[in-house]
Coordinates of C-alpha atoms in Angstrom, one line a residue:
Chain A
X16 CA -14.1 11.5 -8.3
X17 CA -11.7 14.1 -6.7
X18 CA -9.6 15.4 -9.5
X19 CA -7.2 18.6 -9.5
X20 CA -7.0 20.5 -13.1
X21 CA -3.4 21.4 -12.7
X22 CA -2.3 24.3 -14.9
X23 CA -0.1 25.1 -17.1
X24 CA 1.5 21.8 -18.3
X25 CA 4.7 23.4 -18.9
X26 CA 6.1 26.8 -18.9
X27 CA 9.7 28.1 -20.8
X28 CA 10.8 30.9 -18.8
X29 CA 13.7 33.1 -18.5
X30 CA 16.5 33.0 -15.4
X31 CA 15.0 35.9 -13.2
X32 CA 11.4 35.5 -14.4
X33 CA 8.2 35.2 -11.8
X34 CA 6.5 32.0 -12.0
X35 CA 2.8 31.2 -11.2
X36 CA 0.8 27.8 -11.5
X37 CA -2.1 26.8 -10.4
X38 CA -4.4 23.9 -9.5
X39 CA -8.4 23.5 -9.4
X40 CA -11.2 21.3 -8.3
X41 CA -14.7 20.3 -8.6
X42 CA -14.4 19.4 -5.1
X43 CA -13.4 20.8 -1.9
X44 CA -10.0 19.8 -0.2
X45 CA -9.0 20.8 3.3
X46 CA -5.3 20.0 2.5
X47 CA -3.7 21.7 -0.4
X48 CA 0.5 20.1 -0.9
X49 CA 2.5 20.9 -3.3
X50 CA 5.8 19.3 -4.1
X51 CA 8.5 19.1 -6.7
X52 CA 10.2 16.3 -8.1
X53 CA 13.8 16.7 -10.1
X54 CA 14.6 14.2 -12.6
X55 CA 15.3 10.6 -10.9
X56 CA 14.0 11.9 -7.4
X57 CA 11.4 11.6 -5.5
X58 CA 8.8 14.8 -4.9
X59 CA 9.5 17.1 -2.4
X60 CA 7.2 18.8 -0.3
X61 CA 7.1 22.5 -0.6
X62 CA 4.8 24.4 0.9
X63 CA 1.4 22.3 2.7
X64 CA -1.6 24.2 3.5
X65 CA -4.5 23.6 5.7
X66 CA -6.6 26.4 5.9
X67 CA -8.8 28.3 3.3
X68 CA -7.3 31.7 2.7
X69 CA -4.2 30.6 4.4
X70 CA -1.0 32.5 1.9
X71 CA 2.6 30.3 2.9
X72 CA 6.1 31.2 2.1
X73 CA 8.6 29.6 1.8
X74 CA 11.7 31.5 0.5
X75 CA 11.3 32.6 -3.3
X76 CA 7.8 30.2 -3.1
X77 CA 4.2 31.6 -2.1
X78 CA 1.3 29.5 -2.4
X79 CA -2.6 29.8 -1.3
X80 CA -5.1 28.0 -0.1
X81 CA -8.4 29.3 -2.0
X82 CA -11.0 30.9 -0.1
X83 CA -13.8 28.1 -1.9
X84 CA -11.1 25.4 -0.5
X85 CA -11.4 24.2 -4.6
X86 CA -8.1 25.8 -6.1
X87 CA -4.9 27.1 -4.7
X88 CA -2.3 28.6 -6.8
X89 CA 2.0 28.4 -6.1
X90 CA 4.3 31.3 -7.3
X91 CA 8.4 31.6 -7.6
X92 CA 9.8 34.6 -7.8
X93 CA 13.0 35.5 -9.3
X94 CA 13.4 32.2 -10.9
X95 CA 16.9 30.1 -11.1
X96 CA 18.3 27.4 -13.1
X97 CA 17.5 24.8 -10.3
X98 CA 13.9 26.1 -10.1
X99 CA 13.9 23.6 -12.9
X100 CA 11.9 20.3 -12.6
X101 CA 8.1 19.0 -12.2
X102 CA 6.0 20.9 -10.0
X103 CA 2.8 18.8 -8.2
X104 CA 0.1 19.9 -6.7
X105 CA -1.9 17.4 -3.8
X106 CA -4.7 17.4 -2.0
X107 CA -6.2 14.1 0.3
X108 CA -9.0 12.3 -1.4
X109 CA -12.1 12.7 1.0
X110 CA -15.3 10.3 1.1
X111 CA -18.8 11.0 3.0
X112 CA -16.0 13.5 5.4
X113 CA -13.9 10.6 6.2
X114 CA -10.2 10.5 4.5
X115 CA -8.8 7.4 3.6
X116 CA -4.7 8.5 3.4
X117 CA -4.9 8.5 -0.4
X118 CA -3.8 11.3 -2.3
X119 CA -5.0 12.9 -5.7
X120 CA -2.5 14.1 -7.5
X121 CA -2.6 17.5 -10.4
X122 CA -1.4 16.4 -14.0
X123 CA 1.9 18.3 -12.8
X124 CA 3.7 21.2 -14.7
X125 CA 6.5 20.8 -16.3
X126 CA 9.1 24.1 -15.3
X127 CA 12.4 24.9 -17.8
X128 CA 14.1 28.0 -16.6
X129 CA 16.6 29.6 -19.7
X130 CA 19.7 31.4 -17.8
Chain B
X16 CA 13.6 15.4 10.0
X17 CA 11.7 14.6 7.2
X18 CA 14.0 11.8 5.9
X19 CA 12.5 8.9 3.7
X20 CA 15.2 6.5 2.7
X21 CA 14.9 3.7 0.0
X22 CA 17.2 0.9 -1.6
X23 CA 18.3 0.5 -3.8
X24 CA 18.3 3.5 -5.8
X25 CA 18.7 1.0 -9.2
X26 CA 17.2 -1.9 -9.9
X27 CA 17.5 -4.3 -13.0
X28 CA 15.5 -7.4 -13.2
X29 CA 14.6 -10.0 -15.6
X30 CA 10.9 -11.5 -15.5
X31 CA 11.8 -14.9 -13.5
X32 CA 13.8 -12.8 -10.7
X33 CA 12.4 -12.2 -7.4
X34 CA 13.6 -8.9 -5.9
X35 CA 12.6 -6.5 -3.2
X36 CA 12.8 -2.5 -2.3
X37 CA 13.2 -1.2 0.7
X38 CA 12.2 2.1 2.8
X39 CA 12.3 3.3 6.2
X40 CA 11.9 6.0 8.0
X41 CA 12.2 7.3 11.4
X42 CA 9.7 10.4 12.0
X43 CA 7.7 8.2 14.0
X44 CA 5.1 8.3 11.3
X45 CA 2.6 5.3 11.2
X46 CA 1.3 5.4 7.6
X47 CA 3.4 4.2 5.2
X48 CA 2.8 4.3 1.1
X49 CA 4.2 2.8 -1.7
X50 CA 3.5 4.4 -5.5
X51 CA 4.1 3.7 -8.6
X52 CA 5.3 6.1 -10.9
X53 CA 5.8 6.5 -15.0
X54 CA 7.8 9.3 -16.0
X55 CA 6.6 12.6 -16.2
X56 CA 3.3 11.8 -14.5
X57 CA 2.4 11.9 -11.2
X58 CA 2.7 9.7 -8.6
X59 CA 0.0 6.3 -8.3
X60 CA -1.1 4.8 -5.1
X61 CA -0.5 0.7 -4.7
X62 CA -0.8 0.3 -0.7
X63 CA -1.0 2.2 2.1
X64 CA -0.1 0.4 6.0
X65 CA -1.6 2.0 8.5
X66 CA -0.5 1.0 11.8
X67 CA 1.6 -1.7 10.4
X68 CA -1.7 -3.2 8.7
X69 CA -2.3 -3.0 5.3
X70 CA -5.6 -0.8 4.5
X71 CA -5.0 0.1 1.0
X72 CA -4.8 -2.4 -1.8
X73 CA -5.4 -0.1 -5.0
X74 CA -6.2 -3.6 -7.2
X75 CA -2.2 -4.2 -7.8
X76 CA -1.4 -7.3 -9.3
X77 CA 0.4 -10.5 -6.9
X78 CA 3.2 -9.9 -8.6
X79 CA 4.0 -7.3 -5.9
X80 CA 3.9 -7.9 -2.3
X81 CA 3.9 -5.5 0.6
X82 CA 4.9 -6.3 4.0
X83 CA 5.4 -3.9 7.0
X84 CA 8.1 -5.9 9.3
X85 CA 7.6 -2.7 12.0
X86 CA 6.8 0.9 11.9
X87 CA 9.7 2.2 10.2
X88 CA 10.3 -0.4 7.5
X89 CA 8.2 -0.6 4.7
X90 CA 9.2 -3.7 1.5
X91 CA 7.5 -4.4 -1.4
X92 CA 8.6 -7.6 -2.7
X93 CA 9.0 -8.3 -6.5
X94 CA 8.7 -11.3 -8.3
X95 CA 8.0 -12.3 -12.3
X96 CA 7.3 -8.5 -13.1
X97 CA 6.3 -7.6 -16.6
X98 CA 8.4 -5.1 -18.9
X99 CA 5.7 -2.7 -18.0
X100 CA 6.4 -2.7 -14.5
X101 CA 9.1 -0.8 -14.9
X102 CA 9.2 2.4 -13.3
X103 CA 10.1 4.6 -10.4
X104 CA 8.8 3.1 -7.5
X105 CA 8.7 5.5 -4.5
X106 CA 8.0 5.3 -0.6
X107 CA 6.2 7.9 1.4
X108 CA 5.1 8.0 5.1
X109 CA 2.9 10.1 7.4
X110 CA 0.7 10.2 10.6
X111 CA -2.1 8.3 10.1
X112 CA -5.4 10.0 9.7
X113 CA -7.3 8.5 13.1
X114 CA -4.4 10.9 15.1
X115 CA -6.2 13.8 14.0
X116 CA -3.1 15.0 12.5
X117 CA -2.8 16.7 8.9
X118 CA -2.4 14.6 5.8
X119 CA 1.2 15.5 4.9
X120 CA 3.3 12.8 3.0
X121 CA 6.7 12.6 2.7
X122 CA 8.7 10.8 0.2
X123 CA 11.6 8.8 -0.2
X124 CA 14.2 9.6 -3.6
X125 CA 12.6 6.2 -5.3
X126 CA 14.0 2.8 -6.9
X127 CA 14.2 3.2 -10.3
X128 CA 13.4 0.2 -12.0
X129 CA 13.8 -1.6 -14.8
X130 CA 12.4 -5.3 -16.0
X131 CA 13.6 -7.1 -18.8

């Protein structure tokens, strides 16, 4: 199946710090989302791409769609305390072209940020 | 606006209860999702509605029950849930796929809940 290798699992960094992450496939994706969920919420969407090569800010957040459409990567600079929480990546699960709504999700990484 | 609202935001139940969470939204969007999710894991699908039909039944036990009552309300009713039913259970709504449009969900904060 479609399955995103979502990397690292967690990351301890200091207040100020640049953060990157990462997620890859097996498989191609057109859609690349990536949302974060604090404790007891639901995810929020980030940053969504939709084209190979595409680069998206959003604030202190950067993300890429890979060129092969089968990784994209999310940065934060200049990390904060409320940088703080689960970071998902998403991309739409795809059969014979046709896309049923369903979403696979990366394994998540798990972001503390020291002050 | 991106706004994906649920109730309640707490739920305790025993196994005989029967319950039921609640979402809506108001983006127009006319796929609507309901997940399951354990903590620190990502989210898993249980039904998508698309167009107010259900399309989606990821093999979820009777024990839950969607219903789409019109395109901005979404319930999942609840009745003689095990212990390990309890979770956060979380909303989420786009355009459906056949618009053409891109595959972005948006979710709602979530129903925590717990069974006893």
């Amino acid at each position: 199946g479609q399955q995103l290798n979502q990397s690292p699992q967690s990351m301890f960094i200091q207040e100020g710090e640049d953060v990157s992450m990462n997620c890859t496939s097996s498989s191609i994706f057109n859609t690349w989302l990536w949302y974060k969920q604090d404790p007891g919420e639901g995810p929020v969407l980030l940053i969504a791409l939709y084209k190979a090569g595409e680069l998206t800010s959003n604030g202190r957040l950067t993300a890429q769609f890979g060129i092969t459409r089968k990784d994209s990567f999310l940065n934060i600079s200049a990390s904060i305390p409320s940088d703080v929480g689960i970071y998902f990546c998403a991309g739409p699960v795809n059969a014979g072209g046709t896309s049923y709504g369903k979403l696979t999700f990366g394994q998540g990484t798990i972001l503390t940020v020291h002050p | 606006d991106t706004e994906v609202t649920q109730t309640p935001k707490h739920l305790v139940m025993g196994m005989t209860n029967k319950k039921s969470l609640k979402c809506e939204q108001h983006m127009g969007h006319r796929a609507m999702y309901w997940y399951k999710q354990k903590a620190k894991k990502p989210p898993e699908l249980m039904f998508v509605y698309s167009y107010e039909k259900l399309s989606i039944n990821e093999s979820v036990p009777s024990r839950f029950s969607p219903e789409c009552p019109n395109s901005s309300l979404l319930n999942l009713h609840l009745h003689a849930l095990q212990p390990e039913d309890s979770a956060l259970y979380l909303c989420a709504s786009s355009q459906p796929l056949r618009t053409g449009s891109r595959e972005t969900q948006y979710f709602g904060p979530g129903t925590r809940l717990l069974v006893l």
